[in-house]
Coordinates of C-alpha atoms in Angstrom, one line a residue:
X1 CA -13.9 -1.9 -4.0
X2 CA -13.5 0.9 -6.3
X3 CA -15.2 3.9 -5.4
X4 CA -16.6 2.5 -2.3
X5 CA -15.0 4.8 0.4
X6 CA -16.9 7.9 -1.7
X7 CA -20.4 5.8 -1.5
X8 CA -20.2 4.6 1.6
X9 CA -19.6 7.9 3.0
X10 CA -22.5 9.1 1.2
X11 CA -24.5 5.8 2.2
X12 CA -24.0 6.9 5.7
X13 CA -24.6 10.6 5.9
X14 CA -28.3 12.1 6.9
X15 CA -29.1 15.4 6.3
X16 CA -31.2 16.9 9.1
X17 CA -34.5 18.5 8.6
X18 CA -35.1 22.1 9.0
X19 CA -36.0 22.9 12.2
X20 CA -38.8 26.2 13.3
X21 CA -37.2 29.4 13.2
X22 CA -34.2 28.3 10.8
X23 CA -33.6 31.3 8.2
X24 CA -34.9 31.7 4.6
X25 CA -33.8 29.1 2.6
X26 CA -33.1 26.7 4.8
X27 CA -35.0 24.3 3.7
X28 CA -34.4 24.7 -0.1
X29 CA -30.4 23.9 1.0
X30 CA -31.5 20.6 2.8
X31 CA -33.5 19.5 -0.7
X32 CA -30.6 20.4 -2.6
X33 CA -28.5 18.6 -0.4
X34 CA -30.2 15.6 -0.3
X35 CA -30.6 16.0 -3.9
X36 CA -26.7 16.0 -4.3
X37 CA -26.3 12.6 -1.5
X38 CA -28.4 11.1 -4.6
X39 CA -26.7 12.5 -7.6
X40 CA -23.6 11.8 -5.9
X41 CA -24.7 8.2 -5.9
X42 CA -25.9 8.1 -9.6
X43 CA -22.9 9.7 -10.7
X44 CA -20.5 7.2 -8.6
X45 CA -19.3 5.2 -11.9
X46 CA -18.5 8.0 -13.3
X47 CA -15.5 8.6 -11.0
X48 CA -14.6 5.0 -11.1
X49 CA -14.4 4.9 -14.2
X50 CA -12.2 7.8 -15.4
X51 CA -10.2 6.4 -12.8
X52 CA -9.9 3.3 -14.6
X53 CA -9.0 5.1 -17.7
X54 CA -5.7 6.8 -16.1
X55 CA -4.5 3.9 -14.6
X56 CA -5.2 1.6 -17.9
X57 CA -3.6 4.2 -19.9
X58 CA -1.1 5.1 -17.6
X59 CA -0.7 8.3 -16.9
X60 CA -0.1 8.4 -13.3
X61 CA 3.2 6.0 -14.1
X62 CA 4.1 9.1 -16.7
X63 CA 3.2 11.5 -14.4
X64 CA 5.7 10.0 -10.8
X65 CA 8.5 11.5 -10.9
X66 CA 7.7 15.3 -12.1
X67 CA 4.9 17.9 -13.3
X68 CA 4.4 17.1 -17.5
X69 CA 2.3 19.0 -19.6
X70 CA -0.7 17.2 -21.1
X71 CA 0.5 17.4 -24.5
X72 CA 3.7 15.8 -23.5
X73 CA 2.0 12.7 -21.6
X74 CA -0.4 12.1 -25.1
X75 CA 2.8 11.9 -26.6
X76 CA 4.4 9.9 -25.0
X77 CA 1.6 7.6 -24.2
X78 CA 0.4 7.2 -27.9
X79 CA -2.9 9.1 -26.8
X80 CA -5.0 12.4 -28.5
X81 CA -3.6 14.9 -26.9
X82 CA -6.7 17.2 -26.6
X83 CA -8.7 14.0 -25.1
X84 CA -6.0 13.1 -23.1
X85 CA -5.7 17.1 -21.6
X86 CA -9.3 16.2 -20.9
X87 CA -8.9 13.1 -18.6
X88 CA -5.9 14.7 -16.6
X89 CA -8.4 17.4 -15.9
X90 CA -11.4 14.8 -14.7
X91 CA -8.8 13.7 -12.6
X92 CA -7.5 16.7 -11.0
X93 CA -10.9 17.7 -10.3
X94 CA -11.2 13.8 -8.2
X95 CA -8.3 15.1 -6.8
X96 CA -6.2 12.4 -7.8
X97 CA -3.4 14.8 -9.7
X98 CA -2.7 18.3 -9.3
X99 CA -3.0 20.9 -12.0
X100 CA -1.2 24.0 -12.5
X101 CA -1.2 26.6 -15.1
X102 CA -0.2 25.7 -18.6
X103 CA -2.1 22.5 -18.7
X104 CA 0.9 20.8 -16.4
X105 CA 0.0 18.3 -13.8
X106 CA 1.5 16.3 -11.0
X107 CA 0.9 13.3 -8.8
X108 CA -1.5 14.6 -5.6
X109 CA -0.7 12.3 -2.9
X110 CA -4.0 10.5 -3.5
X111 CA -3.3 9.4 -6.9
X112 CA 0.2 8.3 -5.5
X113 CA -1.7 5.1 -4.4
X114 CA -2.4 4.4 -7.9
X115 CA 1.2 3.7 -8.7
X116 CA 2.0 0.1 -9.2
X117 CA 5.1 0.1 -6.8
X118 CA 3.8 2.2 -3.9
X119 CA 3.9 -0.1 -0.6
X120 CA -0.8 0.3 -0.5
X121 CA -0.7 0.3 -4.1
X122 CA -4.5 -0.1 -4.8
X123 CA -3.8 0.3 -8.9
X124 CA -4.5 -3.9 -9.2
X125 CA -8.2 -3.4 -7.6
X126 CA -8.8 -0.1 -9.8
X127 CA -8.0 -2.6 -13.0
X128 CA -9.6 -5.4 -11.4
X129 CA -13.2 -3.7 -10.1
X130 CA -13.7 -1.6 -12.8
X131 CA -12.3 -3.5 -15.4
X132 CA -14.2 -5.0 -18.6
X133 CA -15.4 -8.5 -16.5
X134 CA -16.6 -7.2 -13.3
X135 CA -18.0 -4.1 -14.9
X136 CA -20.0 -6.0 -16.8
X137 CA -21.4 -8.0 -13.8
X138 CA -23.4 -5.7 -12.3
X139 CA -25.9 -5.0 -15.1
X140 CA -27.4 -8.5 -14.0
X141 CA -28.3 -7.5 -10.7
X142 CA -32.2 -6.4 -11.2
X143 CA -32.6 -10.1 -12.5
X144 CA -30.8 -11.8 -10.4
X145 CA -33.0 -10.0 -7.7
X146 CA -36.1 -10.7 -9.3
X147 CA -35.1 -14.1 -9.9
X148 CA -33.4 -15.4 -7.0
X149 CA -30.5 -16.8 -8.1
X150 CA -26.9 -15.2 -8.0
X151 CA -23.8 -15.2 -10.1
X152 CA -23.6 -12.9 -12.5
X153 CA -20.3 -14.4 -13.4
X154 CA -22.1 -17.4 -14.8
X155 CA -24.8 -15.7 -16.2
X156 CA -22.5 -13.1 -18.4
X157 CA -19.6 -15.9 -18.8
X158 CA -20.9 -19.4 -18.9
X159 CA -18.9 -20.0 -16.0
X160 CA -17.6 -19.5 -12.4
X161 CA -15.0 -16.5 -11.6
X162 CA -12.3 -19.0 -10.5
X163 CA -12.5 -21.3 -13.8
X164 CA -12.4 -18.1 -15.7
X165 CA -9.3 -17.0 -14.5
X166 CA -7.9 -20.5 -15.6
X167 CA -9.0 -19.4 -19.0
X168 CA -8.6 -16.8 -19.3
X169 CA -4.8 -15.3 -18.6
X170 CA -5.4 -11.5 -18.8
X171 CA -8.1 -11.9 -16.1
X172 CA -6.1 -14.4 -13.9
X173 CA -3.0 -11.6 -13.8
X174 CA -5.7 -8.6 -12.9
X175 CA -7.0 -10.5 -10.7
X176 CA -3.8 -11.7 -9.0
X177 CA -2.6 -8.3 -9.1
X178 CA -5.8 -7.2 -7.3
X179 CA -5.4 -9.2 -4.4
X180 CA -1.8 -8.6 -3.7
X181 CA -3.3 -4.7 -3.6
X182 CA -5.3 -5.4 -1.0
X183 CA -2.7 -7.5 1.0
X184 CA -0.8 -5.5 2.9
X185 CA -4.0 -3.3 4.6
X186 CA -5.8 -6.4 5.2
X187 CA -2.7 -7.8 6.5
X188 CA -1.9 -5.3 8.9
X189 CA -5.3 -5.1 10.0
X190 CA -5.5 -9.5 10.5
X191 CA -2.3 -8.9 12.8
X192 CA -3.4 -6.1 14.6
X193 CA -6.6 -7.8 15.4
X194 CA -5.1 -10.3 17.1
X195 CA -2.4 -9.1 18.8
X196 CA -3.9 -9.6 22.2
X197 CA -4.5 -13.8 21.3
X198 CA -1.7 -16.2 22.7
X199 CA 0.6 -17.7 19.7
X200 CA 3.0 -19.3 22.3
X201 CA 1.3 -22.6 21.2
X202 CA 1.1 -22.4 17.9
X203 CA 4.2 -24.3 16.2
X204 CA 2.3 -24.5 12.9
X205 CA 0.1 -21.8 11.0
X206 CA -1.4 -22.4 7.9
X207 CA -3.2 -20.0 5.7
X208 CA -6.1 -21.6 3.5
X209 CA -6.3 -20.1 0.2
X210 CA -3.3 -17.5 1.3
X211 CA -2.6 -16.9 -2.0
X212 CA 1.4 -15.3 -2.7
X213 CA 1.2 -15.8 1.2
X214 CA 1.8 -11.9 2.4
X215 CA -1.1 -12.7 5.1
X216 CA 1.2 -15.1 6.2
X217 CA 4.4 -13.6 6.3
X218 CA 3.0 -11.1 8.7
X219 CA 2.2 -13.0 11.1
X220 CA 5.7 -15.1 10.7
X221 CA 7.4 -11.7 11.4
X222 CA 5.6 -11.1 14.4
X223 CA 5.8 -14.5 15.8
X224 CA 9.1 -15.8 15.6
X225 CA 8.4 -19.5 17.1
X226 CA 5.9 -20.0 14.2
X227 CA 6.5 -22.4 11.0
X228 CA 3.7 -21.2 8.2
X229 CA 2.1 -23.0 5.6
X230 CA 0.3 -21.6 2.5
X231 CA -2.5 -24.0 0.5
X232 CA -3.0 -22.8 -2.5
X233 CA -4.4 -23.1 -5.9
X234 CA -1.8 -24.7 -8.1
X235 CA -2.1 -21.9 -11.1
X236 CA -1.7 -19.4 -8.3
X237 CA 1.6 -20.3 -6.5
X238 CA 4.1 -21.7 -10.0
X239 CA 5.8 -18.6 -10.2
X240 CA 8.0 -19.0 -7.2
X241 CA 9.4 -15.1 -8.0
X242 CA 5.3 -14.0 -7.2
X243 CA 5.9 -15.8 -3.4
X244 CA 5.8 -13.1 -0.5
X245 CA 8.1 -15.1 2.0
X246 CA 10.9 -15.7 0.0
X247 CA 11.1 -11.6 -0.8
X248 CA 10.6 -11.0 2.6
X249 CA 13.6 -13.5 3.7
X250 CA 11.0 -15.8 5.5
X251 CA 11.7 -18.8 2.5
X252 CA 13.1 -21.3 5.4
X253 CA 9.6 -20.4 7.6
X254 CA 7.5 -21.0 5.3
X255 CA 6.4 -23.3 2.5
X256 CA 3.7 -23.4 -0.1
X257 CA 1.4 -26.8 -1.0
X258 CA -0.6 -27.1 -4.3
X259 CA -4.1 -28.5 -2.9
X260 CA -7.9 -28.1 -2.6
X261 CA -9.5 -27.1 0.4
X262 CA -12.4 -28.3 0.3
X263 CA -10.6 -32.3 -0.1
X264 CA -7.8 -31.7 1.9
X265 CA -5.6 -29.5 4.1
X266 CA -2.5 -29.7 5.6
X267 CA -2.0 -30.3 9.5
X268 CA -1.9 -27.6 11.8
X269 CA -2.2 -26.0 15.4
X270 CA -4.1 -22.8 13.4
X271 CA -5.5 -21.9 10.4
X272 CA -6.4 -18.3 8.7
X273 CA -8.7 -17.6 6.1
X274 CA -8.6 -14.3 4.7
X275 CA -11.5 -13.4 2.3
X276 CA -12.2 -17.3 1.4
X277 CA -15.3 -18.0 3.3
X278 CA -16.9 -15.0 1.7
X279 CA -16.9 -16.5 -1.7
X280 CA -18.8 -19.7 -1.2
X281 CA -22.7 -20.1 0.5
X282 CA -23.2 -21.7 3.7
X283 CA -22.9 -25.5 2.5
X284 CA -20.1 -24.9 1.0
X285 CA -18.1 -23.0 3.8
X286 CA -19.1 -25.9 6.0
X287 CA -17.6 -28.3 4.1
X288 CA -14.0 -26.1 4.1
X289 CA -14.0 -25.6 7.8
X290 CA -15.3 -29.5 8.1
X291 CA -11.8 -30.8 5.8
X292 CA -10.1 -28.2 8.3
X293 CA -11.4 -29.6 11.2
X294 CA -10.4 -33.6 10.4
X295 CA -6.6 -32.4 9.9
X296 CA -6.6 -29.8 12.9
X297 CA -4.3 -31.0 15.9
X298 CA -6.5 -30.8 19.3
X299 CA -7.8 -28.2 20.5
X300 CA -6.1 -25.6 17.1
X301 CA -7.9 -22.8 16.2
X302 CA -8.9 -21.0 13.0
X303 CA -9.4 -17.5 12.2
X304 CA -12.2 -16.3 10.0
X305 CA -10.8 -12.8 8.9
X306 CA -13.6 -10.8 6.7
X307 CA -15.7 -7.6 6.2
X308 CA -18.2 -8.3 8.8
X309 CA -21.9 -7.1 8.4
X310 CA -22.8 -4.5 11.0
X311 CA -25.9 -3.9 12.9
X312 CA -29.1 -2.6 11.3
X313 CA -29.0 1.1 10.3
X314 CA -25.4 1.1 10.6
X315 CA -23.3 1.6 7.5
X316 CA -20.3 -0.7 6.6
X317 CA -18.9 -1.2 3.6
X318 CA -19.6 -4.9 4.0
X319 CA -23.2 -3.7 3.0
X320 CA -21.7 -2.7 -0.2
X321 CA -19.6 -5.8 -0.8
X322 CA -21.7 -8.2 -0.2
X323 CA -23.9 -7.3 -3.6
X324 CA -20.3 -7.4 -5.3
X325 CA -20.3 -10.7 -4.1
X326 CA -23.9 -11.6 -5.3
X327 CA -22.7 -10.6 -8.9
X328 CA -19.1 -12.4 -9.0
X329 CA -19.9 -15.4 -7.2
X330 CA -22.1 -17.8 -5.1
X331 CA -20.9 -16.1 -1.7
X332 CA -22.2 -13.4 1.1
X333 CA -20.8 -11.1 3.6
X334 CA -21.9 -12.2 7.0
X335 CA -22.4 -11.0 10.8
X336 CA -20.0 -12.2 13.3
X337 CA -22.9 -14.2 14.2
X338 CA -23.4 -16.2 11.0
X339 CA -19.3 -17.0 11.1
X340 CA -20.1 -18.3 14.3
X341 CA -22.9 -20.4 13.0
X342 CA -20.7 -22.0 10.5
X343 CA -18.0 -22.9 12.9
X344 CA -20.9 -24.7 15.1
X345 CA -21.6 -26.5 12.4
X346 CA -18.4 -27.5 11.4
X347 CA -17.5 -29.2 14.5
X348 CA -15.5 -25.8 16.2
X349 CA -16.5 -24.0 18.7
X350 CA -16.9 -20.5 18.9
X351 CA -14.7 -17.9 20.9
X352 CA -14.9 -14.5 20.1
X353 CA -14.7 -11.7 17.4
X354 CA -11.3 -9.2 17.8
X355 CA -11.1 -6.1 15.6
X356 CA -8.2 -4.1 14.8
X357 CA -7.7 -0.1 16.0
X358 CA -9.0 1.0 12.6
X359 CA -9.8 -0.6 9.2
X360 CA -12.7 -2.8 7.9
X361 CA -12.2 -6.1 8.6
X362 CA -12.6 -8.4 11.8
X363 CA -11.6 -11.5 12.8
X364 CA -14.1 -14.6 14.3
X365 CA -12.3 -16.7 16.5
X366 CA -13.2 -20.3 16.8
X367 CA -11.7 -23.6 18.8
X368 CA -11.6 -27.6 17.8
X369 CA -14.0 -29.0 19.6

């Protein structure tokens, strides 16, 4: 999520002790870098959330297509010019824009990422993550430590994230927007994963919570035998113009159906979940993958794709996520192991765990049993 690549590089870097014989002053620089690893830590919002501030104000949009001077993005933005000069600056130094003499700045390829109509466009989880609602999640995580219960959702809301959103429309578009911005990474890195598994049986894939459906609509381009299905919230899939596979010309491949998941799905020869077991505890994920499993056709398969916990003393950022998902909801990031637990108990059968060349996610394979 936001700012997570910066910690979890930090997470994960050790600083080594000075050794005999190292020269003066060696060990005041290992202090003071260890001191920085923790500052840079305690100071992580901060970066966040003047990133937040140019994308919700928008200057990268009035900054695409040529160097402006600061006074002449306030202008045009409705912003104080000398505050605004301020933020470009905080920004530059993220290395997010580029400034030159004269106050003028510039797009650096970084910030380019934080334009809504790039092809990785990661502005929707910048507005989403360190927006008002989430933001305000976290400040519940000592008590819901030192209590035992998670949710910070309900406990700052009255209510669960997904209820919100029908609520509440100016979170329900964030958050929509947010998850289309992950999409195509996570996309490419679900079809990459499995591009050594053996489609030529599959006739029917469905994708279980696949929101617009661009999970989907990769693997329909790859496979060209395959007929896709998307379930879907209602709320999520009534703007038909919001659908991936008709953009993408795959409309006569692939159709969408308004259901629940954990009542009924439709019938299939495999099922995908992307991010949708992650959001529930384990009673609740075994009753999903149990409605799945009574409308599976023998021996179809399902594909768990998620940020999977690493070993001990290994950093992921699946560490990090998984107390994101303490504070929004009732879910967890698991092992590879604990997916395959749930599947047992479920009625599949576990087969294996593929990973993509590079990128964060992995994919737990199981079989109808």
């Amino acid at each position: 999520m936001t700012g997570s690549s910066s910690t979890t590089r930090c997470a994960g870097r050790k600083v080594p002790p000075p050794e005999a014989g190292d020269p003066p002053g060696a060990k005041e620089r290992t202090v003071a870098d260890t001191q920085n690893q923790v500052l840079d830590l305690i100071f992580g919002r901060w970066r966040s959330q003047i990133l937040y501030a140019g994308v919700k104000l928008g200057v990268f949009e009035a900054l695409r297509e040529r160097s402006r001077e600061a006074a002449d993005v306030a202008q045009e933005l409705g912003l104080d010019a000398p505050l605004c000069y301020r933020l470009l600056r905080a920004l530059a130094s993220l290395g997010l824009l580029d400034e030159a003499a004269g106050r003028t700045f510039s797009v650096a390829e970084a910030g380019r990422y934080l334009l809504a109509d790039h092809p990785q466009t990661l502005r929707g989880v910048a507005l989403l993550e360190e927006g008002p609602e989430h933001y305000a999640l976290w400040r519940h995580l000592p008590a819901m430590i030192r209590d035992g219960a998670q949710n910070a959702f309900v406990r700052e809301f009255g209510r669960m994230a997904f209820e919100h959103a029908v609520a509440d429309a100016g979170y329900a578009r964030v958050f929509d927007e947010a998850m289309s911005s992950y999409s195509s990474a996570q996309t490419t890195q679900a079809v990459q994963a499995l591009a050594g598994c053996d489609f030529s049986t599959v006739a029917r894939l469905c994708d279980v919570g696949g929101g617009h459906g661009h999970l989907i609509c990769g693997f329909l381009a790859r496979y060209l035998q395959l007929e896709g299905v998307v379930l879907e919230r209602p709320e999520v899939i009534a703007d038909r113009s919001r659908l991936w596979a008709d953009k993408l010309g795959l409309g006569g491949r692939c159709r969408y159906v308004a259901g629940d998941m954990f009542s009924e799905v439709p019938t299939a020869d495999a099922y995908v979940m992307k991010l949708i077991l992650h959001d529930w505890d384990d009673d609740e994920c075994v009753r999903i993958l149990r409605t799945i499993h009574r409308s599976a056709t023998p021996g179809a398969r399902v594909f768990v794709v998620e940020h999977l916990v690493t070993d001990p003393g290994v950093p992921h950022f699946a560490k990090l996520f998984d107390i994101h998902m303490m504070c929004w909801g009732s879910g967890r990031e698991r092992t590879a192991a604990e997916y395959g637990a749930l599947l047992e108990a479920a009625g599949w059968a576990y087969r294996e765990t593929h990973y993509p060349p590079a990128g964060l996610m992995g994919v737990v394979e199981g079989v109808r049993a």
